[in-house]
PDB file of C-alpha atoms in Angstrom:
ATOM      1  CA  MET A 311       0.006   0.007   0.050  1.00 47.00           C
ATOM      2  CA  SER A 312       1.092   3.468  -0.714  1.00 62.00           C
ATOM      3  CA  THR A 313       2.318   5.953   1.829  1.00 80.00           C
ATOM      4  CA  ILE A 314      -0.089   8.568   3.287  1.00 92.00           C
ATOM      5  CA  PRO A 315       1.596  11.985   3.587  1.00 94.00           C
ATOM      6  CA  ASP A 316       1.303  13.343   7.135  1.00 93.00           C
ATOM      7  CA  ASP A 317       1.047  17.028   6.063  1.00 92.00           C
ATOM      8  CA  LEU A 318      -2.177  16.660   4.172  1.00 94.00           C
ATOM      9  CA  SER A 319      -5.789  16.257   5.156  1.00 94.00           C
ATOM     10  CA  TYR A 320      -8.163  13.750   3.824  1.00 95.00           C
ATOM     11  CA  THR A 321     -11.772  12.967   3.103  1.00 94.00           C
ATOM     12  CA  LYS A 322     -13.761   9.686   3.454  1.00 93.00           C
ATOM     13  CA  GLU A 323     -14.254  10.040  -0.243  1.00 93.00           C
ATOM     14  CA  HIS A 324     -10.494   9.640  -0.836  1.00 94.00           C
ATOM     15  CA  GLU A 325      -9.623  13.158  -1.757  1.00 95.00           C
ATOM     16  CA  TRP A 326      -6.652  14.948  -0.240  1.00 96.00           C
ATOM     17  CA  VAL A 327      -6.428  18.612   0.662  1.00 95.00           C
ATOM     18  CA  ALA A 328      -3.129  20.553   1.215  1.00 93.00           C
ATOM     19  CA  GLY A 329      -2.764  24.014   2.589  1.00 87.00           C
ATOM     20  CA  ILE A 330      -5.564  23.987   5.188  1.00 69.00           C
ATOM     21  CA  GLU A 331      -3.092  25.286   7.887  1.00 63.00           C
ATOM     22  CA  ASP A 332      -2.115  28.091   5.494  1.00 63.00           C
ATOM     23  CA  GLY A 333      -5.588  29.531   5.221  1.00 65.00           C
ATOM     24  CA  LEU A 334      -6.889  30.984   2.021  1.00 86.00           C
ATOM     25  CA  THR A 335      -6.245  28.593  -0.944  1.00 91.00           C
ATOM     26  CA  VAL A 336      -6.045  24.829  -0.795  1.00 94.00           C
ATOM     27  CA  THR A 337      -5.039  22.210  -3.330  1.00 95.00           C
ATOM     28  CA  VAL A 338      -7.182  19.082  -3.991  1.00 96.00           C
ATOM     29  CA  GLY A 339      -6.322  15.756  -5.474  1.00 97.00           C
ATOM     30  CA  ILE A 340      -7.269  12.108  -5.125  1.00 96.00           C
ATOM     31  CA  THR A 341      -5.317   9.849  -2.852  1.00 95.00           C
ATOM     32  CA  ALA A 342      -2.842   7.230  -3.913  1.00 94.00           C
ATOM     33  CA  TYR A 343      -5.090   4.623  -2.245  1.00 94.00           C
ATOM     34  CA  ALA A 344      -8.007   5.846  -4.603  1.00 93.00           C
ATOM     35  CA  ALA A 345      -5.714   5.684  -7.596  1.00 93.00           C
ATOM     36  CA  GLU A 346      -4.639   2.328  -6.861  1.00 92.00           C
ATOM     37  CA  GLN A 347      -8.262   1.122  -6.507  1.00 92.00           C
ATOM     38  CA  LEU A 348      -9.231   2.816  -9.805  1.00 92.00           C
ATOM     39  CA  GLY A 349      -6.452   1.213 -11.798  1.00 93.00           C
ATOM     40  CA  ASP A 350      -5.033   3.134 -14.721  1.00 95.00           C
ATOM     41  CA  VAL A 351      -6.705   6.572 -14.989  1.00 96.00           C
ATOM     42  CA  VAL A 352      -7.489   7.454 -18.626  1.00 96.00           C
ATOM     43  CA  PHE A 353      -9.583  10.597 -18.187  1.00 96.00           C
ATOM     44  CA  VAL A 354      -9.960  13.416 -15.735  1.00 96.00           C
ATOM     45  CA  GLU A 355     -12.525  16.098 -16.012  1.00 95.00           C
ATOM     46  CA  VAL A 356     -13.250  18.936 -13.517  1.00 94.00           C
ATOM     47  CA  HIS A 357     -16.693  20.310 -14.227  1.00 93.00           C
ATOM     48  CA  ALA A 358     -16.348  23.321 -11.930  1.00 92.00           C
ATOM     49  CA  GLU A 359     -15.000  26.230 -13.827  1.00 94.00           C
ATOM     50  CA  VAL A 360     -12.446  28.773 -12.480  1.00 96.00           C
ATOM     51  CA  GLY A 361     -14.437  31.546 -10.882  1.00 96.00           C
ATOM     52  CA  SER A 362     -17.338  29.301  -9.849  1.00 96.00           C
ATOM     53  CA  THR A 363     -18.289  28.674  -6.213  1.00 95.00           C
ATOM     54  CA  VAL A 364     -18.577  25.136  -4.947  1.00 94.00           C
ATOM     55  CA  ALA A 365     -19.841  23.809  -1.673  1.00 93.00           C
ATOM     56  CA  ALA A 366     -18.188  21.044   0.421  1.00 91.00           C
ATOM     57  CA  GLY A 367     -19.648  17.816  -0.858  1.00 91.00           C
ATOM     58  CA  ASP A 368     -20.576  18.971  -4.332  1.00 93.00           C
ATOM     59  CA  THR A 369     -19.703  16.758  -7.250  1.00 95.00           C
ATOM     60  CA  VAL A 370     -17.188  18.752  -9.183  1.00 96.00           C
ATOM     61  CA  GLY A 371     -15.829  16.297 -11.801  1.00 95.00           C
ATOM     62  CA  GLU A 372     -15.049  12.788 -12.617  1.00 96.00           C
ATOM     63  CA  VAL A 373     -12.168  10.389 -12.906  1.00 96.00           C
ATOM     64  CA  GLU A 374     -12.419   7.458 -15.461  1.00 96.00           C
ATOM     65  CA  SER A 375     -10.135   4.507 -15.282  1.00 94.00           C
ATOM     66  CA  THR A 376      -9.785   1.209 -17.054  1.00 90.00           C
ATOM     67  CA  LYS A 377     -12.110  -0.238 -14.262  1.00 89.00           C
ATOM     68  CA  SER A 378     -14.697   2.512 -13.514  1.00 91.00           C
ATOM     69  CA  VAL A 379     -15.803   6.068 -13.375  1.00 93.00           C
ATOM     70  CA  SER A 380     -15.706   7.899 -10.046  1.00 93.00           C
ATOM     71  CA  ASP A 381     -17.018  11.190  -9.023  1.00 95.00           C
ATOM     72  CA  ILE A 382     -14.694  13.957  -7.643  1.00 95.00           C
ATOM     73  CA  PHE A 383     -16.138  15.763  -4.718  1.00 94.00           C
ATOM     74  CA  ALA A 384     -15.204  19.072  -3.367  1.00 93.00           C
ATOM     75  CA  PRO A 385     -13.847  18.529   0.196  1.00 92.00           C
ATOM     76  CA  VAL A 386     -14.132  22.290   0.928  1.00 91.00           C
ATOM     77  CA  GLY A 387     -16.398  25.140  -0.082  1.00 92.00           C
ATOM     78  CA  GLY A 388     -15.224  28.182  -1.817  1.00 94.00           C
ATOM     79  CA  GLU A 389     -14.260  29.644  -5.173  1.00 95.00           C
ATOM     80  CA  VAL A 390     -12.432  27.494  -7.714  1.00 95.00           C
ATOM     81  CA  VAL A 391      -9.220  29.482  -8.558  1.00 95.00           C
ATOM     82  CA  GLU A 392      -7.304  26.985 -10.660  1.00 96.00           C
ATOM     83  CA  ILE A 393      -7.764  23.697 -12.433  1.00 97.00           C
ATOM     84  CA  ASN A 394      -4.563  21.578 -13.226  1.00 97.00           C
ATOM     85  CA  PRO A 395      -4.332  21.494 -17.024  1.00 96.00           C
ATOM     86  CA  ALA A 396      -1.548  18.900 -16.840  1.00 97.00           C
ATOM     87  CA  VAL A 397      -3.734  16.313 -15.358  1.00 97.00           C
ATOM     88  CA  VAL A 398      -6.460  16.865 -17.917  1.00 94.00           C
ATOM     89  CA  ASP A 399      -3.856  16.513 -20.711  1.00 96.00           C
ATOM     90  CA  ASP A 400      -2.196  13.546 -18.964  1.00 97.00           C
ATOM     91  CA  PRO A 401      -4.575  11.649 -16.609  1.00 97.00           C
ATOM     92  CA  SER A 402      -1.878   9.180 -15.772  1.00 96.00           C
ATOM     93  CA  LEU A 403      -0.378  11.663 -13.392  1.00 97.00           C
ATOM     94  CA  VAL A 404      -3.181  10.803 -10.973  1.00 96.00           C
ATOM     95  CA  ASN A 405      -1.456   7.263 -10.787  1.00 95.00           C
ATOM     96  CA  SER A 406       2.195   8.248 -11.112  1.00 96.00           C
ATOM     97  CA  ASP A 407       2.211  11.373  -8.932  1.00 96.00           C
ATOM     98  CA  PRO A 408      -1.077  11.744  -6.963  1.00 95.00           C
ATOM     99  CA  TYR A 409       0.290  14.061  -4.241  1.00 96.00           C
ATOM    100  CA  GLY A 410       2.428  16.085  -6.721  1.00 95.00           C
ATOM    101  CA  ASP A 411       1.754  16.759 -10.377  1.00 96.00           C
ATOM    102  CA  GLY A 412      -1.545  14.811 -10.275  1.00 96.00           C
ATOM    103  CA  TRP A 413      -3.417  17.438  -8.161  1.00 97.00           C
ATOM    104  CA  LEU A 414      -6.778  18.359  -9.623  1.00 97.00           C
ATOM    105  CA  PHE A 415      -7.897  21.814  -8.628  1.00 97.00           C
ATOM    106  CA  ARG A 416      -7.462  24.717  -6.198  1.00 95.00           C
ATOM    107  CA  VAL A 417     -10.099  26.398  -4.089  1.00 95.00           C
ATOM    108  CA  ARG A 418     -10.166  29.760  -2.159  1.00 94.00           C
ATOM    109  CA  VAL A 419     -11.740  28.567   1.023  1.00 92.00           C
ATOM    110  CA  GLU A 420     -14.652  30.341   2.510  1.00 82.00           C
ATOM    111  CA  GLN A 421     -14.341  28.473   5.942  1.00 72.00           C
ATOM    112  CA  GLU A 422     -12.254  25.718   7.205  1.00 72.00           C
ATOM    113  CA  PRO A 423     -13.896  22.461   7.059  1.00 77.00           C
ATOM    114  CA  ASP A 424     -14.331  20.501  10.264  1.00 78.00           C
ATOM    115  CA  ASP A 425     -14.671  16.956   8.874  1.00 87.00           C
ATOM    116  CA  LEU A 426     -11.380  16.310   7.276  1.00 93.00           C
ATOM    117  CA  LEU A 427      -9.320  13.409   8.400  1.00 95.00           C
ATOM    118  CA  SER A 428      -5.755  13.306   9.626  1.00 94.00           C
ATOM    119  CA  ALA A 429      -3.232  11.044   7.978  1.00 95.00           C
ATOM    120  CA  ALA A 430      -3.649   8.468  10.923  1.00 95.00           C
ATOM    121  CA  GLU A 431      -7.469   8.547  10.596  1.00 95.00           C
ATOM    122  CA  TYR A 432      -7.195   8.153   6.814  1.00 95.00           C
ATOM    123  CA  THR A 433      -4.744   5.256   7.343  1.00 94.00           C
ATOM    124  CA  ALA A 434      -7.286   3.619   9.630  1.00 94.00           C
ATOM    125  CA  LEU A 435     -10.043   4.092   7.157  1.00 94.00           C
ATOM    126  CA  THR A 436      -8.245   2.681   4.313  1.00 92.00           C
ATOM    127  CA  SER A 437      -6.779  -0.277   6.246  1.00 90.00           C
ATOM    128  CA  GLY A 438     -10.218  -1.607   6.739  1.00 75.00           C
ATOM    129  CA  GLU A 439     -11.065  -1.506   3.162  1.00 61.00           C
ATOM    130  CA  SER A 440      -9.942  -3.959   0.332  1.00 45.00           C
TER     131      SER A 440
END
């Protein structure tokens, strides 16, 4: 199983969030665990447009793999300020570098979410799944 970075926050839907402690803008991606479960990612689409407002829990896109299609959820509410064009052009980045170049989008956060998981909590969540 892949490593789970300690400096990120996580959702039960297998997204990661970077930058919560810094305040205004956070980066969102899907976890290596999710990428492993999906298999080879062949398509990424973020439906939310730059400048649009999303609420935590909104469906904002989808990831398609050789096995299935999965929704991408906004783990935080706020204004979408950037979508990663590299991952749209090369969806395999989700598999090869999920915590780096495989990030999906950035959000200017309206308020800090209170339901994100720590790395330890996410590890516990995923160790119970197969």
